Coordinates of C-alpha atoms in Angstrom, one line a residue:
M1329 CA 10.5 41.0 15.6
N1330 CA 8.7 43.2 13.2
K1331 CA 5.0 42.1 13.5
P1332 CA 3.4 43.3 10.1
L1333 CA 0.0 42.1 11.8
A1334 CA -3.2 43.1 12.7
K1335 CA -3.5 43.0 16.4
R1336 CA -5.8 40.0 17.5
R1337 CA -9.3 41.7 17.6
T1338 CA -8.6 42.8 14.0
F1339 CA -7.3 39.7 12.7
L1340 CA -10.4 37.9 14.0
Q1341 CA -12.4 40.3 12.0
T1342 CA -10.2 40.0 8.7
A1343 CA -10.6 36.1 9.0
A1344 CA -14.6 36.6 9.3
A1345 CA -14.2 39.0 6.6
G1346 CA -12.3 36.2 4.6
T1347 CA -14.7 34.1 4.7
A1348 CA -17.6 35.9 4.0
G1349 CA -17.7 35.1 0.4
L1350 CA -17.7 31.2 1.1
G1351 CA -21.1 31.6 3.0
L1352 CA -19.8 30.6 6.3
A1353 CA -22.4 32.6 8.6
G1354 CA -23.4 31.6 11.9
P1355 CA -21.8 31.8 15.5
M1356 CA -19.0 29.9 16.8
I1357 CA -20.0 28.2 19.9
L1358 CA -17.7 27.1 22.3
T1359 CA -18.2 24.1 24.5
T1360 CA -16.3 23.4 27.8
A1361 CA -17.1 20.3 29.9
A1362 CA -16.1 19.8 33.3
S1363 CA -14.9 16.9 32.8
E1364 CA -12.0 18.0 30.5
T1365 CA -9.9 19.5 33.5
K1366 CA -11.1 17.0 36.1
E1367 CA -10.3 13.4 34.1
K1368 CA -6.4 12.3 34.5
L1369 CA -4.4 12.7 31.4
A1370 CA -4.3 9.6 29.2
M1371 CA -0.6 10.0 29.2
L1372 CA -0.9 9.2 32.6
G1373 CA -3.2 6.7 33.1
G1374 CA -6.8 8.5 32.2
T1375 CA -9.0 7.9 29.0
P1376 CA -8.3 9.8 25.6
I1377 CA -11.0 12.7 25.7
C1378 CA -10.3 13.0 21.7
K1379 CA -12.5 10.5 19.7
A1380 CA -12.0 12.4 16.2
K1381 CA -11.0 10.9 13.0
S1382 CA -9.5 11.7 9.8
A1383 CA -11.0 11.5 6.9
S1384 CA -10.3 8.8 4.3
W1385 CA -8.3 10.1 1.6
P1386 CA -7.9 10.6 -1.0
K1387 CA -11.4 10.8 -2.1
V1388 CA -13.1 7.9 -4.9
V1389 CA -16.8 9.0 -5.6
K1390 CA -18.3 6.4 -7.7
E1391 CA -21.4 8.7 -8.3
D1392 CA -19.3 11.1 -9.7
G1393 CA -17.9 9.0 -12.1
D1394 CA -14.6 8.9 -10.7
E1395 CA -14.3 5.0 -12.1
D1396 CA -15.8 5.8 -15.3
A1397 CA -13.0 9.0 -16.0
W1398 CA -10.2 6.3 -15.1
M1399 CA -11.3 3.6 -17.3
D1400 CA -12.1 5.9 -20.3
V1401 CA -8.4 6.8 -20.2
L1402 CA -7.6 2.9 -19.8
N1403 CA -10.0 1.6 -22.8
K1404 CA -8.9 4.9 -24.9
K1405 CA -4.8 3.5 -24.3
G1406 CA -4.2 7.2 -25.1
W1407 CA -2.3 7.3 -21.6
C1408 CA 0.7 10.0 -22.7
R1409 CA -0.6 13.2 -23.1
L1410 CA 0.8 13.4 -26.4
D1411 CA -2.0 10.8 -27.3
G1412 CA -4.9 12.2 -25.3
E1413 CA -7.2 15.0 -24.2
Y1414 CA -7.3 14.5 -20.7
V1415 CA -4.2 17.0 -20.1
N1416 CA -5.5 19.6 -22.5
T1417 CA -8.7 19.6 -20.7
F1418 CA -7.3 20.1 -17.4
E1419 CA -4.8 22.8 -18.3
K1420 CA -7.6 24.8 -19.7
E1421 CA -10.0 24.2 -16.7
Y1422 CA -7.0 24.9 -14.1
A1423 CA -6.2 28.4 -16.0
K1424 CA -9.5 29.0 -15.6
F1425 CA -10.0 27.7 -11.9
T1426 CA -6.8 30.2 -10.9
G1427 CA -7.9 33.0 -13.2
V1428 CA -4.7 33.1 -15.5
K1429 CA -4.3 32.6 -19.2
E1430 CA -1.9 29.7 -19.1
C1431 CA -1.5 26.3 -17.3
L1432 CA 1.2 23.6 -17.7
A1433 CA 0.6 20.1 -16.2
T1434 CA 3.4 18.6 -15.1
S1435 CA 4.6 15.3 -13.3
C1436 CA 4.6 16.8 -9.7
G1437 CA 5.2 19.8 -7.8
T1438 CA 8.8 19.6 -8.1
T1439 CA 8.7 19.3 -11.7
A1440 CA 6.7 22.6 -11.7
L1441 CA 9.0 24.6 -9.9
Y1442 CA 12.3 23.6 -11.8
T1443 CA 10.3 24.0 -15.0
S1444 CA 9.7 27.3 -14.2
L1445 CA 12.8 28.3 -12.3
N1446 CA 14.8 27.0 -15.7
A1447 CA 12.2 28.8 -18.2
L1448 CA 12.9 32.1 -16.2
G1449 CA 16.4 31.8 -16.7
I1450 CA 17.6 31.2 -13.0
G1451 CA 20.8 29.3 -13.4
P1452 CA 24.4 29.2 -12.0
G1453 CA 25.7 32.5 -10.2
D1454 CA 22.1 33.8 -9.6
E1455 CA 20.3 34.0 -5.9
V1456 CA 17.0 32.9 -4.9
L1457 CA 15.5 34.4 -1.6
V1458 CA 13.6 32.1 -0.1
T1459 CA 12.0 30.8 3.3
P1460 CA 13.8 28.2 5.5
Y1461 CA 10.4 26.7 6.6
T1462 CA 9.1 24.8 3.5
F1463 CA 9.2 21.7 1.8
V1464 CA 13.1 20.2 0.7
A1465 CA 11.7 20.4 -3.0
T1466 CA 11.7 24.5 -2.9
I1467 CA 15.6 24.2 -2.0
N1468 CA 16.2 21.3 -4.4
V1469 CA 14.9 23.2 -7.2
I1470 CA 17.1 26.2 -6.7
L1471 CA 20.5 24.0 -6.1
L1472 CA 19.4 21.7 -9.5
Q1473 CA 20.0 25.3 -11.1
Y1474 CA 23.1 25.7 -9.6
A1475 CA 21.6 28.9 -8.0
L1476 CA 21.9 29.9 -4.5
P1477 CA 19.1 29.8 -2.1
I1478 CA 19.5 32.6 0.0
F1479 CA 17.3 32.0 3.4
V1480 CA 15.1 34.7 4.5
D1481 CA 13.9 34.4 8.1
T1482 CA 10.4 33.4 9.1
D1483 CA 7.6 35.5 10.5
R1484 CA 6.8 33.0 13.2
E1485 CA 3.1 34.4 13.9
T1486 CA 2.1 33.2 9.7
F1487 CA 4.5 30.8 9.4
L1488 CA 5.8 32.4 6.2
I1489 CA 8.5 34.1 4.9
D1490 CA 9.2 37.8 6.5
P1491 CA 8.6 40.4 3.9
K1492 CA 10.5 43.2 6.1
K1493 CA 13.4 41.0 6.0
L1494 CA 14.0 40.6 2.4
E1495 CA 15.9 43.8 1.3
E1496 CA 18.5 43.3 3.6
K1497 CA 19.4 39.9 1.9
I1498 CA 19.4 41.5 -1.8
T1499 CA 22.9 41.6 -3.1
E1500 CA 23.9 42.2 -7.0
K1501 CA 23.5 38.4 -7.7
T1502 CA 19.6 38.7 -6.4
R1503 CA 17.4 37.4 -9.4
A1504 CA 14.2 36.1 -8.0
I1505 CA 12.2 35.8 -4.6
L1506 CA 10.6 32.3 -4.1
P1507 CA 7.8 32.9 -1.7
V1508 CA 6.1 30.0 -0.4
H1509 CA 2.4 29.6 1.1
I1510 CA 3.0 27.2 3.5
G1511 CA 0.3 25.2 4.6
G1512 CA -2.2 27.0 2.8
N1513 CA -1.7 30.5 4.6
V1514 CA -0.9 33.2 2.1
C1515 CA 2.4 35.1 2.0
N1516 CA 2.3 39.3 2.3
M1517 CA 2.1 39.4 -1.5
D1518 CA 1.8 43.1 -1.7
A1519 CA 5.2 43.8 0.4
I1520 CA 6.7 41.1 -1.8
M1521 CA 5.7 42.5 -5.0
E1522 CA 6.7 46.0 -4.2
V1523 CA 10.5 44.6 -3.1
A1524 CA 10.5 42.9 -6.4
K1525 CA 9.5 45.7 -8.7
K1526 CA 11.9 48.0 -6.6
H1527 CA 14.8 45.7 -7.7
K1528 CA 13.3 44.1 -10.7
L1529 CA 13.5 40.4 -9.3
I1530 CA 11.4 37.6 -10.6
V1531 CA 8.9 36.2 -8.4
V1532 CA 8.0 32.4 -8.7
E1533 CA 5.2 31.6 -6.4
D1534 CA 5.3 28.1 -4.5
A1535 CA 1.8 27.5 -4.2
C1536 CA 2.2 24.3 -3.9
Q1537 CA 0.3 23.5 -0.5
A1538 CA -2.4 26.6 -1.2
H1539 CA -5.1 25.5 -3.7
L1540 CA -7.7 28.0 -3.7
A1541 CA -6.0 30.5 -1.1
E1542 CA -6.4 34.0 -2.0
W1543 CA -4.6 37.2 -1.7
R1544 CA -7.1 40.1 -2.1
G1545 CA -9.6 38.0 -4.0
K1546 CA -6.9 37.0 -6.4
K1547 CA -5.5 33.2 -6.5
V1548 CA -2.4 32.8 -5.0
G1549 CA 0.1 31.5 -8.2
S1550 CA -1.6 34.4 -10.5
I1551 CA 0.3 37.5 -8.9
G1552 CA 4.0 36.7 -9.6
N1553 CA 5.6 35.7 -12.9
S1554 CA 4.6 32.3 -12.6
G1555 CA 2.9 30.0 -9.7
C1556 CA 3.5 26.4 -9.0
F1557 CA 0.9 23.5 -7.8
S1558 CA 1.4 20.1 -6.4
F1559 CA -1.3 17.4 -6.4
Q1560 CA 0.7 14.9 -4.6
V1561 CA -1.6 12.6 -2.8
T1562 CA -1.8 14.6 0.4
K1563 CA -3.1 17.7 -1.2
N1564 CA -6.3 19.4 -1.4
L1565 CA -6.6 18.5 -4.7
C1566 CA -4.7 15.4 -5.7
S1567 CA -3.9 12.7 -8.3
G1568 CA -1.6 10.4 -6.4
E1569 CA 1.7 13.0 -8.1
G1570 CA 1.2 15.8 -10.3
G1571 CA 1.6 19.5 -10.6
A1572 CA 1.3 22.6 -12.4
V1573 CA 2.7 25.8 -13.6
I1574 CA 0.5 29.0 -14.1
T1575 CA 0.9 32.2 -15.7
D1576 CA -0.3 35.3 -17.8
D1577 CA 3.0 35.2 -19.8
S1578 CA 2.4 33.2 -23.3
D1579 CA 6.4 33.6 -24.1
L1580 CA 6.9 31.8 -20.6
M1581 CA 4.6 29.5 -21.1
D1582 CA 6.0 28.3 -24.7
R1583 CA 9.7 27.8 -22.7
C1584 CA 7.9 26.0 -19.9
F1585 CA 6.3 23.4 -22.2
S1586 CA 9.4 23.0 -24.3
F1587 CA 11.5 22.3 -20.9
H1588 CA 9.0 19.7 -19.6
S1589 CA 8.5 17.7 -22.7
N1590 CA 12.7 16.9 -23.5
G1591 CA 12.9 20.7 -25.3
R1592 CA 10.1 20.1 -27.9
E1593 CA 8.3 23.4 -29.4
R1594 CA 4.8 23.8 -28.1
T1595 CA 3.0 21.1 -29.5
N1596 CA 0.8 18.2 -28.6
K1597 CA 2.1 16.0 -31.6
Y1598 CA 5.4 14.2 -31.6
G1599 CA 8.2 15.7 -33.3
F1600 CA 11.9 15.8 -32.8
G1601 CA 12.4 19.7 -33.5
Y1602 CA 13.9 20.5 -30.2
V1603 CA 14.4 24.3 -29.4
H1604 CA 15.2 24.4 -25.5
N1605 CA 16.8 22.1 -23.0
G1606 CA 14.5 20.0 -21.2
I1607 CA 13.6 17.1 -19.3
N1608 CA 10.6 14.6 -19.4
A1609 CA 8.1 16.1 -16.6
R1610 CA 4.7 15.2 -18.5
M1611 CA 1.5 14.8 -16.7
T1612 CA -0.2 11.1 -17.4
E1613 CA -3.4 11.2 -18.7
F1614 CA -4.8 9.2 -15.8
S1615 CA -3.6 11.9 -13.4
A1616 CA -5.2 14.6 -15.5
A1617 CA -8.6 12.5 -15.4
L1618 CA -8.4 12.2 -11.5
L1619 CA -7.8 15.8 -11.4
L1620 CA -10.8 16.8 -13.4
Q1621 CA -12.9 14.7 -11.2
G1622 CA -11.4 16.1 -8.1
M1623 CA -12.0 19.8 -9.3
K1624 CA -15.8 18.8 -8.9
R1625 CA -15.3 18.8 -5.1
V1626 CA -12.8 20.5 -4.2
E1627 CA -14.8 24.0 -3.3
E1628 CA -16.8 22.3 -1.4
Q1629 CA -14.2 20.6 0.6
S1630 CA -12.3 23.6 0.7
R1631 CA -15.4 25.4 2.7
L1632 CA -15.6 22.8 5.0
R1633 CA -12.1 22.9 6.0
T1634 CA -12.1 26.8 6.4
E1635 CA -15.3 26.3 8.3
N1636 CA -13.6 24.2 11.0
A1637 CA -10.4 25.9 11.3
L1638 CA -11.8 29.1 11.7
Y1639 CA -14.3 27.4 14.6
L1640 CA -11.4 25.7 16.0
S1641 CA -9.4 28.9 16.2
K1642 CA -12.1 30.6 18.3
Q1643 CA -11.4 28.1 21.1
L1644 CA -7.8 27.3 20.7
E1645 CA -7.3 31.5 21.2
E1646 CA -8.8 31.6 24.4
I1647 CA -6.0 28.9 25.6
P1648 CA -2.9 30.5 26.9
G1649 CA -0.1 29.6 25.0
I1650 CA -1.6 28.2 22.1
H1651 CA -1.7 30.7 19.0
P1652 CA -3.0 29.7 15.7
A1653 CA -1.2 30.9 12.5
K1654 CA -2.3 34.3 12.0
M1655 CA -3.1 35.5 8.5
Y1656 CA -1.8 39.0 7.1
E1657 CA -4.4 41.7 6.5
G1658 CA -5.0 40.7 2.5
T1659 CA -5.4 37.4 2.7
T1660 CA -9.1 37.0 1.6
R1661 CA -8.9 33.0 1.7
N1662 CA -6.5 30.3 3.5
A1663 CA -6.6 26.7 1.7
Y1664 CA -5.7 25.1 5.1
H1665 CA -3.7 22.4 4.0
L1666 CA -2.3 22.5 7.2
Y1667 CA -3.7 24.4 10.5
M1668 CA -0.6 25.3 12.4
F1669 CA -0.3 26.8 15.5
R1670 CA 2.4 27.7 18.0
Y1671 CA 2.8 26.4 21.4
D1672 CA 4.6 28.2 24.2
A1673 CA 5.7 26.0 26.7
K1674 CA 6.1 28.6 29.5
E1675 CA 2.2 28.7 29.3
F1676 CA 2.4 24.7 30.1
G1677 CA 4.2 24.9 32.7
G1678 CA 7.5 24.4 30.9
V1679 CA 6.3 21.2 29.5
P1680 CA 8.3 21.0 26.2
R1681 CA 6.8 20.8 22.5
D1682 CA 7.5 17.2 22.1
K1683 CA 6.3 16.3 25.3
F1684 CA 3.3 18.1 24.9
L1685 CA 3.0 16.4 21.1
N1686 CA 3.2 13.0 23.2
A1687 CA 0.0 13.9 25.2
M1688 CA -1.8 15.1 22.6
S1689 CA -1.4 11.6 20.6
A1690 CA -2.3 9.7 23.7
E1691 CA -5.4 11.9 24.0
G1692 CA -6.2 11.1 20.6
A1693 CA -5.9 14.4 19.2
G1694 CA -2.2 14.0 17.6
C1695 CA -0.7 16.5 15.4
G1696 CA 2.9 16.7 13.9
S1697 CA 5.7 18.9 14.6
G1698 CA 6.3 20.6 11.4
Y1699 CA 9.4 21.2 9.5
S1700 CA 13.1 20.8 10.4
P1701 CA 15.3 24.3 9.6
L1702 CA 16.2 23.7 6.1
N1703 CA 19.1 26.4 6.4
K1704 CA 20.6 23.8 8.7
E1705 CA 20.3 20.4 6.6
P1706 CA 23.7 18.7 6.3
F1707 CA 22.9 18.2 2.8
L1708 CA 23.3 21.8 1.7
K1709 CA 27.1 21.6 2.8
D1710 CA 27.2 18.4 0.6
A1711 CA 25.6 20.5 -2.5
L1712 CA 27.4 23.7 -2.2
Y1713 CA 30.8 22.5 -1.8
S1714 CA 30.5 19.7 -4.4
R1715 CA 32.7 19.8 -7.3
G1716 CA 30.2 21.3 -9.3
Y1717 CA 29.0 24.3 -7.2
Q1718 CA 32.9 24.8 -6.7
A1719 CA 33.4 25.2 -10.6
V1720 CA 30.9 28.4 -10.4
Y1721 CA 31.4 29.5 -6.5
S1722 CA 34.6 30.0 -5.1
K1723 CA 35.4 28.2 -1.8
E1724 CA 35.4 32.0 0.0
R1725 CA 32.0 32.7 -1.3
I1726 CA 30.4 29.3 -0.1
D1727 CA 32.3 30.0 3.6
K1728 CA 30.7 33.4 3.7
Y1729 CA 27.4 31.9 2.4
F1730 CA 27.3 29.6 5.5
S1731 CA 28.6 32.1 8.2
E1732 CA 25.8 34.4 7.1
N1733 CA 23.1 31.7 7.1
E1734 CA 21.3 32.3 10.3
C1735 CA 17.5 32.3 10.9
P1736 CA 16.8 32.6 14.4
E1737 CA 13.2 33.2 14.4
N1738 CA 12.7 30.0 12.4
D1739 CA 15.1 27.9 14.4
R1740 CA 12.7 28.8 17.4
L1741 CA 9.7 28.1 15.4
C1742 CA 11.1 24.7 14.3
K1743 CA 12.6 23.2 17.4
E1744 CA 10.5 24.9 20.0
E1745 CA 7.0 26.0 18.8
A1746 CA 5.5 24.4 15.6
C1747 CA 2.3 22.4 15.6
W1748 CA 0.1 20.7 12.8
W1749 CA -2.9 19.4 12.0
Y1750 CA -3.5 18.2 8.7
Q1751 CA -6.1 18.7 6.1
T1752 CA -7.8 15.3 6.6
Q1753 CA -8.7 16.5 10.2
F1754 CA -10.7 19.1 9.0
L1755 CA -13.1 17.4 6.6
A1756 CA -15.1 16.8 9.7
T1757 CA -17.8 18.2 12.2
K1758 CA -17.8 20.8 14.9
E1759 CA -17.9 18.1 17.1
D1760 CA -14.7 16.8 16.0
M1761 CA -12.9 20.4 16.6
D1762 CA -14.4 20.5 20.0
Q1763 CA -12.7 17.6 20.9
R1764 CA -9.4 18.9 19.4
A1765 CA -9.8 21.8 21.7
A1766 CA -11.0 19.7 24.6
A1767 CA -7.8 17.8 24.4
V1768 CA -5.2 20.8 24.7
R1769 CA -7.6 22.9 27.6
K1770 CA -7.1 19.0 29.4
I1771 CA -3.6 18.9 28.8
H1772 CA -3.2 22.9 29.9
A1773 CA -5.3 22.2 33.1
H1774 CA -2.9 19.4 33.9
A1775 CA 0.4 20.8 32.9
A1776 CA 2.0 20.7 36.4
E1777 CA 1.3 17.1 36.4
L1778 CA 2.4 16.4 32.9
A1779 CA 5.8 18.4 33.6
K1780 CA 7.0 16.2 36.8
A1781 CA 6.2 12.8 34.6

């Protein structure tokens, strides 16, 4: 596999440099108790070593005025953006927050992506380069436009699209690249934009999990033609459901606004003059009020996640077979919506990942196994062999699509290696991080016993 990544020492220096602007100073201290390796595994009848808890989420802070903002919307009865001002205010604030000229608030991250692709003219016959390691919405919006999602294999060390494999997938039908900053880790935007410029391709950044993440000091989402965010309830900035499109292109934003409001012209007033096809993907005033409140705390929360993630990484890197997701050299901030790491069963006596994850849960340090390979999901065949798709593409083209639809690095990541902790588990203390690391060390020390169990 090609690895356009810094070596381990350089990576650690890069990670440290990336947090210098966040005020995260001070040594990272490793703590190892002798009892970690002597105590029997909880899965085999021992006592769980980890007492760490996830933070309650989402946060409601009465002292910050959360309830007041919600009640203000309720009592004014201007619950739709066409009748109120909270959505307009949020759009202005989020544009400033991300360093762009324009922001459109939408009903969710999926409709942000859908709106963006439609406004950029992605449609039947077009091919869109995309990672197979993402949430299914990234693929669904391509399918909704009757375009073809062309899967580019994953760089397993970062969990992100491998920029060195983009050009081999480009054809005369390729119109766009849809890089996904999964888990808040940042794609190699220098390499992606270079390919896009060379081949005159559109770039839509899926930054749905990457609030506050940065590439060379610029907020993700602000680098391509447009960037899309989600404010779904699990996200680092959330309102239950919600999304946003950002761009510096005012003409593009006119088209985005029109599409998201049933084709109306870009105005905040009711009207029946339509200039575009469209849907209703408008954000409610309630969601915008919650987001404006959440923005008061998102920076502080992000700092805490980053500090804890880097502290934990320092410990996990010392455990054979555990590989925290690396960051590309240009990453100046990782959002850590997910803390992603790879598990190597060979270094744990051949214990398969699922058994390792069960042992982690028994120790009180449970984590997830991540995404399935989207390029192998059965719904793709249902979609591409449908009547609608076969009105656009020949059966021979679809047959060829599936014969070439292989991403072996991603298969390995999904089926054998990927592990996650969630952002709420990093709104915690260093002692909580110590306990998570202790659970991994304990399992590693008892891997031979676990393998036989």
